Amino acid sequence: MATANRDVREIIREGPLRRHEILKVLEDGPRTVPEIAQAIGAPTHEAMYWVMDMRKYGWVTELPDPDDDGLFSYRALERKGA
Amino acid sequence: MDYDALVVGSGIGGMESALKLGDMGYKVLVVEKEASIGGKMILLSKVFPTLDCASCISTPKMAATIHHPNIKVLTYAEVEQIERDPSGRFHATIRKNPRFVDEDACTGCQQCEMACTVAVPDQFNSDLVARRAAYIAFPQAVPKKAVVDRPGTSPCTFTCPAGIKAHGYVSLTRSGEYEKAFNLILETTPLVGSLGRACFAPCEEECSRGSLEGPVPIRRIKRFIADTHYASGRPLGVQPQADQGKRIAIVGSGPAGLTAAWQLRLMGYGVKVFEAASVPGGALALTIPAYRLPGDVVAQDVQNLRDIGVEIEVGHRVDDLEALHASGFDAVLVATGTPRSGRLGVAGEDLQGVAPALRFLEDTKLGRAGSLGGKHVVVVGGGNVAIDAARSARRLGATVEQVCLEQRREMPAFDWEIDEAIAEGVVLHDGWGVASVLGEGGVAGIALKRCTQVFDEAGRFSPAYDETVRRELSCDAVIVAIGMGPDTEAFGGTVRLQRNRTVATDKQTLQSSVPYIFACGDVVTGATMITQAVGSGRRAAYMIDRYLSGEDFEADAFDARMPKVEPADVLRRQKSHSRKDPLLSGKETLAEPRDFHELEAPLTEDEAHYSAGRCLDCGVCSECHECVNTCPADAIHLDMRPETIEAEVGTVIVSTGFKLFPADLKPQYGYGRFKNVITGMQMDRLLAPTRPYNKVLRPGDGRIPDRIAYVMCTGSRDETVGNPLCSKICCMYSIKQNQLIMGNLPTADVTVFTIDVRTAGKGYDEFYVQSKAMGVNFIKGRISEIRELQNGNLIVRYESIEDGGGAREEEFDLVVLAVGVQPNLDTRRLFAGDELSHDAYYYVEETDEDLSPGETSIRGVFVAGAASGAKDIPESILHAGAAVAQAAAYIEETRVSV
């Protein structure tokens, strides 16, 4: 996790771009943020921004309970529109 | 007088002030710079020490404020200046920023936000998550109306002469919405594929990314969008409006004429285009070489017009504009361009083998030109047409030399065009004029003379020569590309022409000397670029519609763009920019080009995504129009502009609140570098019912934190950051959060590092004691350093004062910095004339804090809440009450005296 930080604005701006990659990863089932980050080759904290953006705007939702490490898994939702 | 009182700011102090004055019967104007009233309190989870829900307390006050019959609230507005007059009244100048949303129509459904393609940090969630450029501030916002974050026009869009929303289609491409991007460009012109190839892309010249690694390849993205649409075989996503019952004839089918035809047909007019050539498209179809713009791409673009019902008749030259009108067309648009090539005016110009460039290019594009294999061709001219002719001649097999008056640096052709021509084997002779064409019966060579000056001191074309310096080039053919002009003699008896034979029109309305005849594009301006012609065609369509509707032209309203956002301001929004290299040009030039295959490779989908991802969203809103298209209430109006409101008021209450200390000014704590170091306000957001995450999670990886540390007095009681003051609220909000964490995360361990805990207030100390009883661990000692581990955990190094002293280290999952408060310096520029005094810490100074709380250095101006110093919520409310009492007395006093 000790990676160089990019400006938050820059990370967030990439959200719409990364959404497609993340949804592709979630086609195989729910994943935690670290798992998503690994799958798309991005730092975990950046993936956190994108997943939470997708959660806010209805692209993904979390499973009810976290795993033993305290991590929630997120699954894709059917969503109309952009 | 417009209002008895002006309240600046609508946090708890401002709302309380307005409500009390309103209840007393005074007319109050509240000005709030954010899109919602409520200040910081509405964003909190709960309040201390009662743990009442902050929203539950705030929202009734917010609703009461906005619905109060004596209170007028202006949100998204800023007080620019207030001046006191001799009578004791105040004159306020207020800037009402445009929301771009009709507040009466907006239902707060949030569909605009869901559709918006631009993501920016959500300041109402302390940047923990994104919001959209079109957004509702927060779920309990009052008024719950959307706002479009749009500080200006993105430089790319602002610069486009055609008026294409360049930023819009780039952001749609970034979102994978290629068809919507295509439709967005169709709002301007049907020539998507052509412009994606042949536009000179002034947008890229202005791209803010250009000052980093290089501009976004905006034109190539447009080509990608067009190619993707045409490859999909999808029908057009646009339909004309209902039939207007009127018909328009358009003479000429170049980019100006076709764009006008497109626009007018979409408006519901019957449109017929007359084209003298055998194919429609003007320069696109006839003179731009296929290696830059293939004919089938132009044909696809032209088909867009036919698909919506535009009639196009080719091989029909129009000389009589009046006859067209008489045949039933309600208006006529002349868009015949500049099809005539300039002449050299030298001996030998009419020899066999001398050809005007436009004819040569047309013959080449339409497949009528034969091979030039083994021939030696001289092209005369330094513009883009000359370069096109030279490169086309190379492709037909000729060896080519190009002669121009200008020195290379002066040539009007684009630099990259010249470079590519040279790379393809064109030999350039710059700084030479033509003395004569040599030969008998046919071209044998060309005589040149040294050109010593192309432009005079005023910049006018005024070539001068040194007749003593001469040279000759032998050649088999000469292609002349020294300018283009209109072919308008036939119209001269109908409409007024300029001396250069262009059609004279009103610059704004494009109406000619005959009211029903309009003209646009190069036939008006002389030869320009395609995109300028497209823009001119759009303008003509707008004006013709106004004319036929019997409305005033309102020419200024056409394409009125907001001011350009300056690239330097865009770059300043970020502390750093990571490097994202631009793609290579995608062109491979050959020294011996032998065919007309398209030179530039298309972007792949990945390349288009990557390139669109480099966009910096300069204007924030990209003008992609997704919100406009989505809004069920038709409430989005991007043509709104700022308004200036002048108000005379009896008294002023300054309630602008406080700012939070920027935690990155304590670098030893790692805020902004370590992902799991957050501020107290961020923790409040994580604990709030409208939290950005689904639970209290650490931002670094989404894990539920087990061990949480609090660092008190971050940026307060700290001379090293220039703030020796205690912020008063940090201890208590931290203790509140501790209790809420224990409720949210029952297994969590919470440790608070503190200098001492200050709990002055009713029930505050009991609240503190309760926290300790719940298991919160308070350690007296300051933090010297925080380090981040590979797993995101944090090592906190501290001095343990009560446990024998000495440095200790402890590991945590999450560190919360209890940041202090700072004065809001906006108050310093509020008043003109009289000075609003500030204290040594830059808070608004009260003249007598003990006896007249709220009174400031300006008679009739009062301060309420934390604008005068750190206060918690109950104190702010009390303070507002004190300010209001004095403000009411002042209103009455001036009322009597006036």
mmCIF file of C-alpha atoms in Angstrom, chain B residues 591-840:
data_model
loop_
_atom_site.group_PDB
_atom_site.id
_atom_site.type_symbol
_atom_site.label_atom_id
_atom_site.label_comp_id
_atom_site.label_asym_id
_atom_site.label_seq_id
_atom_site.Cartn_x
_atom_site.Cartn_y
_atom_site.Cartn_z
ATOM 1 C CA ALA B 591 9.729 8.701 -48.948
ATOM 2 C CA GLU B 592 8.123 7.189 -52.054
ATOM 3 C CA PRO B 593 4.365 7.271 -51.455
ATOM 4 C CA ARG B 594 2.603 5.549 -54.301
ATOM 5 C CA ASP B 595 -1.056 5.381 -53.345
ATOM 6 C CA PHE B 596 -3.743 7.365 -51.609
ATOM 7 C CA HIS B 597 -4.455 5.066 -48.694
ATOM 8 C CA GLU B 598 -5.282 6.916 -45.491
ATOM 9 C CA LEU B 599 -2.082 8.002 -43.816
ATOM 10 C CA GLU B 600 -3.188 8.269 -40.231
ATOM 11 C CA ALA B 601 -4.032 5.096 -38.348
ATOM 12 C CA PRO B 602 -7.285 5.064 -36.383
ATOM 13 C CA LEU B 603 -7.220 4.937 -32.606
ATOM 14 C CA THR B 604 -8.023 1.565 -31.106
ATOM 15 C CA GLU B 605 -10.688 1.518 -28.405
ATOM 16 C CA ASP B 606 -7.984 1.233 -25.749
ATOM 17 C CA GLU B 607 -6.120 4.167 -27.244
ATOM 18 C CA ALA B 608 -9.276 6.257 -27.417
ATOM 19 C CA HIS B 609 -10.004 5.430 -23.758
ATOM 20 C CA TYR B 610 -6.482 6.184 -22.682
ATOM 21 C CA SER B 611 -6.410 9.438 -24.601
ATOM 22 C CA ALA B 612 -9.790 10.585 -23.313
ATOM 23 C CA GLY B 613 -8.571 9.685 -19.836
ATOM 24 C CA ARG B 614 -5.846 12.310 -20.182
ATOM 25 C CA CYS B 615 -8.452 15.074 -20.331
ATOM 26 C CA LEU B 616 -8.248 17.422 -17.344
ATOM 27 C CA ASP B 617 -11.940 18.404 -17.385
ATOM 28 C CA CYS B 618 -10.985 22.066 -17.543
ATOM 29 C CA GLY B 619 -14.519 23.431 -17.533
ATOM 30 C CA VAL B 620 -15.549 20.753 -15.008
ATOM 31 C CA CYS B 621 -18.906 20.371 -16.805
ATOM 32 C CA SER B 622 -18.000 18.944 -20.195
ATOM 33 C CA GLU B 623 -21.204 20.104 -21.908
ATOM 34 C CA CYS B 624 -21.835 16.511 -22.966
ATOM 35 C CA HIS B 625 -25.539 17.358 -22.563
ATOM 36 C CA GLU B 626 -26.321 14.073 -20.836
ATOM 37 C CA CYS B 627 -28.018 15.981 -18.018
ATOM 38 C CA VAL B 628 -30.002 18.029 -20.523
ATOM 39 C CA ASN B 629 -31.094 14.911 -22.371
ATOM 40 C CA THR B 630 -31.932 13.041 -19.182
ATOM 41 C CA CYS B 631 -33.737 15.630 -17.066
ATOM 42 C CA PRO B 632 -37.430 14.699 -17.035
ATOM 43 C CA ALA B 633 -38.363 18.244 -16.004
ATOM 44 C CA ASP B 634 -36.362 19.971 -18.743
ATOM 45 C CA ALA B 635 -34.766 21.944 -15.941
ATOM 46 C CA ILE B 636 -31.168 22.127 -17.160
ATOM 47 C CA HIS B 637 -30.353 25.364 -18.933
ATOM 48 C CA LEU B 638 -26.706 25.717 -19.817
ATOM 49 C CA ASP B 639 -27.345 29.192 -21.202
ATOM 50 C CA MET B 640 -27.764 30.663 -17.720
ATOM 51 C CA ARG B 641 -25.197 33.302 -16.833
ATOM 52 C CA PRO B 642 -24.123 35.074 -13.618
ATOM 53 C CA GLU B 643 -26.395 37.830 -12.372
ATOM 54 C CA THR B 644 -25.451 40.842 -10.331
ATOM 55 C CA ILE B 645 -27.958 41.822 -7.684
ATOM 56 C CA GLU B 646 -27.855 45.144 -5.898
ATOM 57 C CA ALA B 647 -29.607 45.326 -2.554
ATOM 58 C CA GLU B 648 -30.059 48.108 -0.018
ATOM 59 C CA VAL B 649 -30.188 46.715 3.496
ATOM 60 C CA GLY B 650 -30.526 48.167 6.976
ATOM 61 C CA THR B 651 -27.948 46.047 8.753
ATOM 62 C CA VAL B 652 -25.467 43.289 8.025
ATOM 63 C CA ILE B 653 -24.749 40.146 9.993
ATOM 64 C CA VAL B 654 -21.528 38.398 9.095
ATOM 65 C CA SER B 655 -21.863 34.684 9.781
ATOM 66 C CA THR B 656 -19.311 33.183 7.497
ATOM 67 C CA GLY B 657 -18.166 30.550 9.981
ATOM 68 C CA PHE B 658 -14.719 29.007 10.072
ATOM 69 C CA LYS B 659 -12.352 26.938 7.982
ATOM 70 C CA LEU B 660 -10.773 23.686 9.043
ATOM 71 C CA PHE B 661 -7.030 23.457 9.419
ATOM 72 C CA PRO B 662 -5.430 21.855 6.345
ATOM 73 C CA ALA B 663 -3.889 18.792 7.890
ATOM 74 C CA ASP B 664 -1.144 18.429 5.335
ATOM 75 C CA LEU B 665 0.539 21.436 6.939
ATOM 76 C CA LYS B 666 1.656 18.996 9.645
ATOM 77 C CA PRO B 667 3.709 16.744 7.357
ATOM 78 C CA GLN B 668 4.934 14.562 10.247
ATOM 79 C CA TYR B 669 1.385 13.178 10.465
ATOM 80 C CA GLY B 670 1.368 12.070 6.849
ATOM 81 C CA TYR B 671 -2.036 13.411 5.834
ATOM 82 C CA GLY B 672 -2.358 13.311 2.062
ATOM 83 C CA ARG B 673 0.513 10.828 1.832
ATOM 84 C CA PHE B 674 -0.672 7.982 4.033
ATOM 85 C CA LYS B 675 -3.983 6.609 2.863
ATOM 86 C CA ASN B 676 -5.311 5.762 6.292
ATOM 87 C CA VAL B 677 -4.653 9.084 7.966
ATOM 88 C CA ILE B 678 -7.873 11.101 7.858
ATOM 89 C CA THR B 679 -9.264 14.230 9.477
ATOM 90 C CA GLY B 680 -11.940 14.537 12.117
ATOM 91 C CA MET B 681 -14.383 15.906 9.542
ATOM 92 C CA GLN B 682 -13.739 12.898 7.333
ATOM 93 C CA MET B 683 -14.471 10.607 10.271
ATOM 94 C CA ASP B 684 -17.692 12.533 10.914
ATOM 95 C CA ARG B 685 -18.675 11.842 7.316
ATOM 96 C CA LEU B 686 -17.839 8.134 7.745
ATOM 97 C CA LEU B 687 -20.111 8.060 10.797
ATOM 98 C CA ALA B 688 -22.960 10.090 9.285
ATOM 99 C CA PRO B 689 -26.136 8.426 8.022
ATOM 100 C CA THR B 690 -25.333 9.767 4.554
ATOM 101 C CA ARG B 691 -21.800 8.408 4.710
ATOM 102 C CA PRO B 692 -19.692 7.939 1.582
ATOM 103 C CA TYR B 693 -18.952 4.268 2.342
ATOM 104 C CA ASN B 694 -21.231 1.502 3.489
ATOM 105 C CA LYS B 695 -19.639 1.436 6.939
ATOM 106 C CA VAL B 696 -16.729 2.963 8.809
ATOM 107 C CA LEU B 697 -13.980 1.695 6.530
ATOM 108 C CA ARG B 698 -10.478 2.864 6.073
ATOM 109 C CA PRO B 699 -9.949 4.673 2.780
ATOM 110 C CA GLY B 700 -6.754 2.828 1.966
ATOM 111 C CA ASP B 701 -8.346 -0.527 1.255
ATOM 112 C CA GLY B 702 -11.927 -0.630 2.505
ATOM 113 C CA ARG B 703 -11.091 -2.663 5.578
ATOM 114 C CA ILE B 704 -12.983 -2.213 8.855
ATOM 115 C CA PRO B 705 -10.420 -0.678 11.214
ATOM 116 C CA ASP B 706 -9.763 -2.369 14.557
ATOM 117 C CA ARG B 707 -7.277 0.007 16.132
ATOM 118 C CA ILE B 708 -7.999 3.674 15.732
ATOM 119 C CA ALA B 709 -5.863 6.548 17.002
ATOM 120 C CA TYR B 710 -6.875 10.170 17.482
ATOM 121 C CA VAL B 711 -4.303 12.956 17.355
ATOM 122 C CA MET B 712 -5.702 15.957 19.204
ATOM 123 C CA CYS B 713 -4.761 19.589 18.652
ATOM 124 C CA THR B 714 -3.798 19.099 15.018
ATOM 125 C CA GLY B 715 -3.250 22.658 13.874
ATOM 126 C CA SER B 716 -4.445 24.306 17.074
ATOM 127 C CA ARG B 717 -2.540 25.268 20.215
ATOM 128 C CA ASP B 718 0.402 25.013 17.891
ATOM 129 C CA GLU B 719 2.753 27.944 17.344
ATOM 130 C CA THR B 720 4.570 26.033 14.613
ATOM 131 C CA VAL B 721 1.573 26.512 12.318
ATOM 132 C CA GLY B 722 0.819 30.020 13.559
ATOM 133 C CA ASN B 723 -2.221 29.102 15.593
ATOM 134 C CA PRO B 724 -1.733 29.264 19.333
ATOM 135 C CA LEU B 725 -5.495 29.270 19.953
ATOM 136 C CA CYS B 726 -7.463 26.330 21.277
ATOM 137 C CA SER B 727 -10.137 25.381 18.760
ATOM 138 C CA LYS B 728 -12.587 24.459 21.546
ATOM 139 C CA ILE B 729 -14.518 21.891 19.547
ATOM 140 C CA CYS B 730 -11.871 19.274 18.720
ATOM 141 C CA CYS B 731 -11.801 17.533 22.087
ATOM 142 C CA MET B 732 -15.549 17.245 22.169
ATOM 143 C CA TYR B 733 -16.081 16.176 18.562
ATOM 144 C CA SER B 734 -13.364 13.568 19.012
ATOM 145 C CA ILE B 735 -15.027 12.205 22.154
ATOM 146 C CA LYS B 736 -18.335 12.179 20.282
ATOM 147 C CA GLN B 737 -16.747 10.216 17.461
ATOM 148 C CA ASN B 738 -15.121 7.838 19.940
ATOM 149 C CA GLN B 739 -18.525 6.966 21.326
ATOM 150 C CA LEU B 740 -20.041 6.578 17.882
ATOM 151 C CA ILE B 741 -17.162 4.331 16.789
ATOM 152 C CA MET B 742 -17.701 2.144 19.832
ATOM 153 C CA GLY B 743 -21.310 1.840 18.718
ATOM 154 C CA ASN B 744 -20.486 1.209 15.065
ATOM 155 C CA LEU B 745 -17.470 -1.035 15.612
ATOM 156 C CA PRO B 746 -17.948 -2.690 18.995
ATOM 157 C CA THR B 747 -14.641 -4.547 18.828
ATOM 158 C CA ALA B 748 -12.557 -1.526 17.909
ATOM 159 C CA ASP B 749 -9.867 -0.125 20.191
ATOM 160 C CA VAL B 750 -9.765 3.662 20.270
ATOM 161 C CA THR B 751 -6.756 5.567 21.600
ATOM 162 C CA VAL B 752 -6.691 9.345 21.917
ATOM 163 C CA PHE B 753 -3.358 11.159 22.060
ATOM 164 C CA THR B 754 -3.894 14.486 23.749
ATOM 165 C CA ILE B 755 -2.152 17.397 25.434
ATOM 166 C CA ASP B 756 -5.091 17.612 27.785
ATOM 167 C CA VAL B 757 -8.824 17.250 27.336
ATOM 168 C CA ARG B 758 -10.902 20.403 27.527
ATOM 169 C CA THR B 759 -14.525 19.789 28.365
ATOM 170 C CA ALA B 760 -15.937 23.141 29.426
ATOM 171 C CA GLY B 761 -19.669 23.048 28.906
ATOM 172 C CA LYS B 762 -22.795 21.633 30.375
ATOM 173 C CA GLY B 763 -22.558 17.857 30.418
ATOM 174 C CA TYR B 764 -19.295 17.880 28.505
ATOM 175 C CA ASP B 765 -17.087 16.444 31.194
ATOM 176 C CA GLU B 766 -19.639 13.737 31.973
ATOM 177 C CA PHE B 767 -19.542 12.894 28.263
ATOM 178 C CA TYR B 768 -15.758 12.540 28.485
ATOM 179 C CA VAL B 769 -15.971 10.360 31.552
ATOM 180 C CA GLN B 770 -18.547 8.220 29.803
ATOM 181 C CA SER B 771 -16.161 7.680 26.894
ATOM 182 C CA LYS B 772 -13.429 6.469 29.205
ATOM 183 C CA ALA B 773 -15.905 4.126 30.795
ATOM 184 C CA MET B 774 -16.746 2.752 27.362
ATOM 185 C CA GLY B 775 -13.087 1.848 26.890
ATOM 186 C CA VAL B 776 -11.576 4.771 25.034
ATOM 187 C CA ASN B 777 -7.909 5.014 25.977
ATOM 188 C CA PHE B 778 -6.665 8.581 26.533
ATOM 189 C CA ILE B 779 -2.881 9.013 26.466
ATOM 190 C CA LYS B 780 -1.325 12.305 27.442
ATOM 191 C CA GLY B 781 1.451 12.843 24.983
ATOM 192 C CA ARG B 782 2.209 14.457 21.666
ATOM 193 C CA ILE B 783 2.873 12.623 18.451
ATOM 194 C CA SER B 784 6.283 13.187 16.911
ATOM 195 C CA GLU B 785 5.893 11.075 13.797
ATOM 196 C CA ILE B 786 3.602 8.724 11.948
ATOM 197 C CA ARG B 787 4.967 6.118 9.514
ATOM 198 C CA GLU B 788 3.091 3.987 7.027
ATOM 199 C CA LEU B 789 3.649 0.250 6.736
ATOM 200 C CA GLN B 790 3.327 -1.781 3.568
ATOM 201 C CA ASN B 791 -0.135 -3.011 4.598
ATOM 202 C CA GLY B 792 -1.376 0.513 5.179
ATOM 203 C CA ASN B 793 -1.155 0.309 8.940
ATOM 204 C CA LEU B 794 0.421 3.211 10.745
ATOM 205 C CA ILE B 795 3.133 3.385 13.361
ATOM 206 C CA VAL B 796 2.488 6.258 15.740
ATOM 207 C CA ARG B 797 5.518 7.501 17.654
ATOM 208 C CA TYR B 798 4.628 9.484 20.727
ATOM 209 C CA GLU B 799 5.868 10.729 24.036
ATOM 210 C CA SER B 800 4.044 9.119 26.922
ATOM 211 C CA ILE B 801 4.003 11.808 29.604
ATOM 212 C CA GLU B 802 1.989 10.025 32.281
ATOM 213 C CA ASP B 803 3.689 6.684 31.877
ATOM 214 C CA GLY B 804 7.211 7.601 32.833
ATOM 215 C CA GLY B 805 7.991 9.621 29.749
ATOM 216 C CA GLY B 806 10.063 8.461 26.835
ATOM 217 C CA ALA B 807 9.250 7.736 23.213
ATOM 218 C CA ARG B 808 6.889 4.882 22.450
ATOM 219 C CA GLU B 809 5.552 3.433 19.240
ATOM 220 C CA GLU B 810 2.225 1.784 18.597
ATOM 221 C CA GLU B 811 0.584 0.362 15.481
ATOM 222 C CA PHE B 812 -2.884 1.418 14.311
ATOM 223 C CA ASP B 813 -5.173 0.666 11.386
ATOM 224 C CA LEU B 814 -6.451 4.193 11.104
ATOM 225 C CA VAL B 815 -5.356 7.587 12.446
ATOM 226 C CA VAL B 816 -7.784 10.478 12.835
ATOM 227 C CA LEU B 817 -6.348 13.973 13.041
ATOM 228 C CA ALA B 818 -8.555 16.175 15.217
ATOM 229 C CA VAL B 819 -7.995 19.275 13.131
ATOM 230 C CA GLY B 820 -8.610 22.667 14.621
ATOM 231 C CA VAL B 821 -10.415 25.631 13.197
ATOM 232 C CA GLN B 822 -9.126 28.659 11.376
ATOM 233 C CA PRO B 823 -10.665 32.011 10.536
ATOM 234 C CA ASN B 824 -12.532 32.374 7.280
ATOM 235 C CA LEU B 825 -10.564 35.081 5.535
ATOM 236 C CA ASP B 826 -13.382 35.821 3.091
ATOM 237 C CA THR B 827 -14.578 38.458 5.573
ATOM 238 C CA ARG B 828 -11.566 40.643 4.846
ATOM 239 C CA ARG B 829 -12.767 41.625 1.389
ATOM 240 C CA LEU B 830 -16.449 42.093 2.177
ATOM 241 C CA PHE B 831 -16.590 45.808 2.910
ATOM 242 C CA ALA B 832 -15.633 48.826 0.855
ATOM 243 C CA GLY B 833 -15.015 52.149 2.536
ATOM 244 C CA ASP B 834 -15.146 51.197 6.187
ATOM 245 C CA GLU B 835 -12.742 48.593 7.420
ATOM 246 C CA LEU B 836 -14.084 45.546 9.174
ATOM 247 C CA SER B 837 -11.490 45.027 11.889
ATOM 248 C CA HIS B 838 -10.004 41.637 12.480
ATOM 249 C CA ASP B 839 -8.195 40.458 15.584
ATOM 250 C CA ALA B 840 -4.621 39.241 15.800
#
